[in-house]
Amino acid sequence: MSGIVLIGYMGCGKSTVAKLLARRCGKKLLDADREIEKEQGRTISDIFSSLGEEAFRNMETEYLRKIAAMEEDVILSTGGGMPLRKENAELMKNIGKVIYLKTGEDVIFDRVEKDTSRPLLQDADRKKKIHNMLCVRGPIYEAAAEVIIRTDDKTPEEIADYICRIGGEKWN
């Protein structure tokens, strides 16, 4: 498959960059969190509060299995926790090139500071929570990724341009 799978922590720009890539590459755009919300008829926050994180992670895995079975190349924006399961990391590689949008803690904090829709950031000390989660997730993202792009000083357009350049003709 010559699709593209964007991974990274919440607020790193996966959804924004995915939209740009889909337009530039002429591929179907899939946003895992939005698709799961549509399938379930409720928000991710509602799923977390009513069914729990484990149930949501199971939904993510099922969603990835469905996408991996498709014959179509897609641009997939994942949820921040999707790569945490080994099975998911393998499924993502079956979908396409896995690209980690690596973003620094301060940049992420600035982007998500006032966002109340993120179920894993309901703690009073969001900055500490982001730090702790990145310490755990960062190495997992790096292990799952085939390409790592540092995004702190880049616009979404610059990131999309770079991805198109490294992908060459198969992504255009």
mmCIF file of C-alpha atoms in Angstrom:
data_model
loop_
_atom_site.group_PDB
_atom_site.id
_atom_site.type_symbol
_atom_site.label_atom_id
_atom_site.label_comp_id
_atom_site.label_asym_id
_atom_site.label_seq_id
_atom_site.Cartn_x
_atom_site.Cartn_y
_atom_site.Cartn_z
ATOM 1 C CA MET A 1 0.000 0.000 0.000
ATOM 2 C CA SER A 2 1.181 3.514 -0.665
ATOM 3 C CA GLY A 3 -1.008 5.325 1.801
ATOM 4 C CA ILE A 4 0.217 7.638 4.541
ATOM 5 C CA VAL A 5 -0.451 7.192 8.264
ATOM 6 C CA LEU A 6 0.223 10.164 10.539
ATOM 7 C CA ILE A 7 0.952 9.442 14.193
ATOM 8 C CA GLY A 8 1.895 11.642 17.132
ATOM 9 C CA TYR A 9 0.672 13.154 20.348
ATOM 10 C CA MET A 10 -2.550 15.159 20.500
ATOM 11 C CA GLY A 11 -2.113 18.648 19.118
ATOM 12 C CA CYS A 12 0.848 17.798 16.878
ATOM 13 C CA GLY A 13 -1.079 18.637 13.693
ATOM 14 C CA LYS A 14 -2.055 15.205 12.367
ATOM 15 C CA SER A 15 -5.557 16.191 11.261
ATOM 16 C CA THR A 16 -4.478 19.477 9.681
ATOM 17 C CA VAL A 17 -1.546 17.948 7.784
ATOM 18 C CA ALA A 18 -3.684 14.970 6.710
ATOM 19 C CA LYS A 19 -6.235 17.310 5.100
ATOM 20 C CA LEU A 20 -3.485 19.064 3.144
ATOM 21 C CA LEU A 21 -1.943 15.757 2.049
ATOM 22 C CA ALA A 22 -5.270 14.321 0.912
ATOM 23 C CA ARG A 23 -5.821 17.343 -1.336
ATOM 24 C CA ARG A 24 -2.286 17.295 -2.729
ATOM 25 C CA CYS A 25 -2.073 13.545 -3.241
ATOM 26 C CA GLY A 26 -5.642 13.023 -4.418
ATOM 27 C CA LYS A 27 -6.187 10.299 -1.834
ATOM 28 C CA LYS A 28 -9.105 9.674 0.479
ATOM 29 C CA LEU A 29 -8.806 11.356 3.887
ATOM 30 C CA LEU A 30 -9.659 9.357 7.001
ATOM 31 C CA ASP A 31 -9.523 10.812 10.502
ATOM 32 C CA ALA A 32 -9.691 7.846 12.871
ATOM 33 C CA ASP A 33 -11.175 9.724 15.813
ATOM 34 C CA ARG A 34 -13.876 11.404 13.685
ATOM 35 C CA GLU A 35 -14.711 8.098 11.958
ATOM 36 C CA ILE A 36 -15.035 6.267 15.280
ATOM 37 C CA GLU A 37 -17.234 9.080 16.617
ATOM 38 C CA LYS A 38 -19.425 8.776 13.530
ATOM 39 C CA GLU A 39 -19.679 4.976 13.862
ATOM 40 C CA GLN A 40 -20.499 5.178 17.577
ATOM 41 C CA GLY A 41 -22.782 8.205 17.377
ATOM 42 C CA ARG A 42 -20.967 9.978 20.218
ATOM 43 C CA THR A 43 -17.770 11.861 20.994
ATOM 44 C CA ILE A 44 -14.489 10.302 22.082
ATOM 45 C CA SER A 45 -14.970 11.978 25.492
ATOM 46 C CA ASP A 46 -18.382 10.320 25.812
ATOM 47 C CA ILE A 47 -16.929 6.942 24.848
ATOM 48 C CA PHE A 48 -14.153 7.327 27.440
ATOM 49 C CA SER A 49 -16.544 8.355 30.211
ATOM 50 C CA SER A 50 -19.227 5.752 29.512
ATOM 51 C CA LEU A 51 -17.260 2.738 28.240
ATOM 52 C CA GLY A 52 -13.688 3.439 29.366
ATOM 53 C CA GLU A 53 -10.358 3.794 27.620
ATOM 54 C CA GLU A 54 -9.917 0.059 26.960
ATOM 55 C CA ALA A 55 -13.193 -0.114 25.028
ATOM 56 C CA PHE A 56 -12.118 2.885 22.964
ATOM 57 C CA ARG A 57 -8.726 1.278 22.232
ATOM 58 C CA ASN A 58 -10.571 -1.845 21.046
ATOM 59 C CA MET A 59 -12.623 0.340 18.696
ATOM 60 C CA GLU A 60 -9.406 1.836 17.320
ATOM 61 C CA THR A 61 -7.991 -1.619 16.596
ATOM 62 C CA GLU A 62 -11.186 -2.720 14.854
ATOM 63 C CA TYR A 63 -11.186 0.461 12.792
ATOM 64 C CA LEU A 64 -7.569 -0.123 11.727
ATOM 65 C CA ARG A 65 -8.351 -3.710 10.721
ATOM 66 C CA LYS A 66 -11.129 -2.419 8.490
ATOM 67 C CA ILE A 67 -8.883 0.208 6.857
ATOM 68 C CA ALA A 68 -6.004 -2.257 6.402
ATOM 69 C CA ALA A 69 -8.380 -4.587 4.527
ATOM 70 C CA MET A 70 -9.360 -1.868 2.047
ATOM 71 C CA GLU A 71 -7.872 -1.889 -1.431
ATOM 72 C CA GLU A 72 -7.693 1.904 -1.514
ATOM 73 C CA ASP A 73 -4.686 4.060 -0.599
ATOM 74 C CA VAL A 74 -5.641 6.592 2.067
ATOM 75 C CA ILE A 75 -4.264 9.401 4.184
ATOM 76 C CA LEU A 76 -4.995 8.374 7.786
ATOM 77 C CA SER A 77 -4.813 10.712 10.761
ATOM 78 C CA THR A 78 -4.669 8.549 13.881
ATOM 79 C CA GLY A 79 -5.648 9.211 17.455
ATOM 80 C CA GLY A 80 -2.698 9.873 19.762
ATOM 81 C CA GLY A 81 -3.033 6.516 21.521
ATOM 82 C CA MET A 82 -3.516 4.372 18.441
ATOM 83 C CA PRO A 83 0.159 3.307 18.065
ATOM 84 C CA LEU A 84 0.361 2.134 21.691
ATOM 85 C CA ARG A 85 -0.795 -1.374 20.810
ATOM 86 C CA LYS A 86 1.715 -3.501 18.893
ATOM 87 C CA GLU A 87 -1.061 -4.903 16.716
ATOM 88 C CA ASN A 88 -2.064 -1.378 15.724
ATOM 89 C CA ALA A 89 1.505 -0.489 14.780
ATOM 90 C CA GLU A 90 1.586 -3.489 12.426
ATOM 91 C CA LEU A 91 -1.813 -2.677 10.949
ATOM 92 C CA MET A 92 -0.711 0.903 10.299
ATOM 93 C CA LYS A 93 2.302 -0.339 8.326
ATOM 94 C CA ASN A 94 -0.096 -2.389 6.182
ATOM 95 C CA ILE A 95 -2.003 0.804 5.383
ATOM 96 C CA GLY A 96 0.994 2.880 4.341
ATOM 97 C CA LYS A 97 4.096 4.792 5.343
ATOM 98 C CA VAL A 98 3.904 5.622 9.058
ATOM 99 C CA ILE A 99 5.064 9.182 9.775
ATOM 100 C CA TYR A 100 5.537 10.526 13.300
ATOM 101 C CA LEU A 101 4.880 14.258 13.641
ATOM 102 C CA LYS A 102 7.171 14.887 16.604
ATOM 103 C CA THR A 103 6.262 18.031 18.495
ATOM 104 C CA GLY A 104 7.764 19.507 21.663
ATOM 105 C CA GLU A 105 5.911 19.643 24.961
ATOM 106 C CA ASP A 106 5.628 23.428 25.078
ATOM 107 C CA VAL A 107 4.189 23.628 21.565
ATOM 108 C CA ILE A 108 1.664 20.897 22.359
ATOM 109 C CA PHE A 109 0.689 22.594 25.615
ATOM 110 C CA ASP A 110 0.102 25.900 23.813
ATOM 111 C CA ARG A 111 -2.132 24.140 21.268
ATOM 112 C CA VAL A 112 -4.263 22.085 23.667
ATOM 113 C CA GLU A 113 -4.225 24.274 26.777
ATOM 114 C CA LYS A 114 -7.830 25.453 26.452
ATOM 115 C CA ASP A 115 -9.238 22.389 24.672
ATOM 116 C CA THR A 116 -11.686 20.682 27.028
ATOM 117 C CA SER A 117 -12.606 17.901 24.581
ATOM 118 C CA ARG A 118 -9.503 15.798 25.217
ATOM 119 C CA PRO A 119 -10.379 13.043 27.707
ATOM 120 C CA LEU A 120 -6.801 12.266 28.724
ATOM 121 C CA LEU A 121 -6.078 15.904 29.603
ATOM 122 C CA GLN A 122 -8.675 16.469 32.295
ATOM 123 C CA ASP A 123 -6.058 16.733 35.068
ATOM 124 C CA ALA A 124 -5.466 20.071 36.767
ATOM 125 C CA ASP A 125 -1.782 20.081 35.793
ATOM 126 C CA ARG A 126 -2.004 19.598 32.038
ATOM 127 C CA LYS A 127 1.638 20.501 31.448
ATOM 128 C CA LYS A 128 2.830 17.716 33.765
ATOM 129 C CA LYS A 129 0.356 15.255 32.215
ATOM 130 C CA ILE A 130 1.658 16.073 28.711
ATOM 131 C CA HIS A 131 5.247 15.630 29.905
ATOM 132 C CA ASN A 132 4.510 12.273 31.543
ATOM 133 C CA MET A 133 2.543 10.954 28.579
ATOM 134 C CA LEU A 134 5.221 12.031 26.083
ATOM 135 C CA CYS A 135 7.880 10.257 28.154
ATOM 136 C CA VAL A 136 5.902 7.031 27.730
ATOM 137 C CA ARG A 137 4.537 7.541 24.227
ATOM 138 C CA GLY A 138 7.509 9.211 22.524
ATOM 139 C CA PRO A 139 9.622 6.035 22.276
ATOM 140 C CA ILE A 140 6.566 4.052 21.115
ATOM 141 C CA TYR A 141 5.843 6.586 18.370
ATOM 142 C CA GLU A 142 9.485 6.491 17.287
ATOM 143 C CA ALA A 143 9.502 2.689 17.157
ATOM 144 C CA ALA A 144 6.288 2.599 15.106
ATOM 145 C CA ALA A 145 7.357 5.283 12.629
ATOM 146 C CA GLU A 146 9.221 4.853 9.381
ATOM 147 C CA VAL A 147 9.759 8.618 9.131
ATOM 148 C CA ILE A 148 10.050 11.167 11.961
ATOM 149 C CA ILE A 149 9.417 14.847 11.244
ATOM 150 C CA ARG A 150 10.191 17.497 13.857
ATOM 151 C CA THR A 151 7.290 19.945 13.546
ATOM 152 C CA ASP A 152 7.902 22.666 16.146
ATOM 153 C CA ASP A 153 9.165 25.285 13.706
ATOM 154 C CA LYS A 154 7.196 24.228 10.620
ATOM 155 C CA THR A 155 3.781 25.205 9.292
ATOM 156 C CA PRO A 156 1.324 22.465 8.306
ATOM 157 C CA GLU A 157 1.966 23.418 4.659
ATOM 158 C CA GLU A 158 5.732 22.961 5.083
ATOM 159 C CA ILE A 159 5.198 19.565 6.696
ATOM 160 C CA ALA A 160 2.857 18.443 3.907
ATOM 161 C CA ASP A 161 5.325 19.691 1.264
ATOM 162 C CA TYR A 162 8.132 17.740 2.916
ATOM 163 C CA ILE A 163 6.063 14.560 3.066
ATOM 164 C CA CYS A 164 5.164 14.923 -0.620
ATOM 165 C CA ARG A 165 8.850 15.408 -1.502
ATOM 166 C CA ILE A 166 10.035 12.331 0.389
ATOM 167 C CA GLY A 167 7.185 10.251 -1.015
ATOM 168 C CA GLY A 168 7.886 11.142 -4.612
ATOM 169 C CA GLU A 169 5.537 9.977 -7.331
ATOM 170 C CA LYS A 170 3.811 7.239 -5.333
ATOM 171 C CA TRP A 171 2.159 9.873 -3.108
ATOM 172 C CA ASN A 172 1.350 12.401 -5.823
#
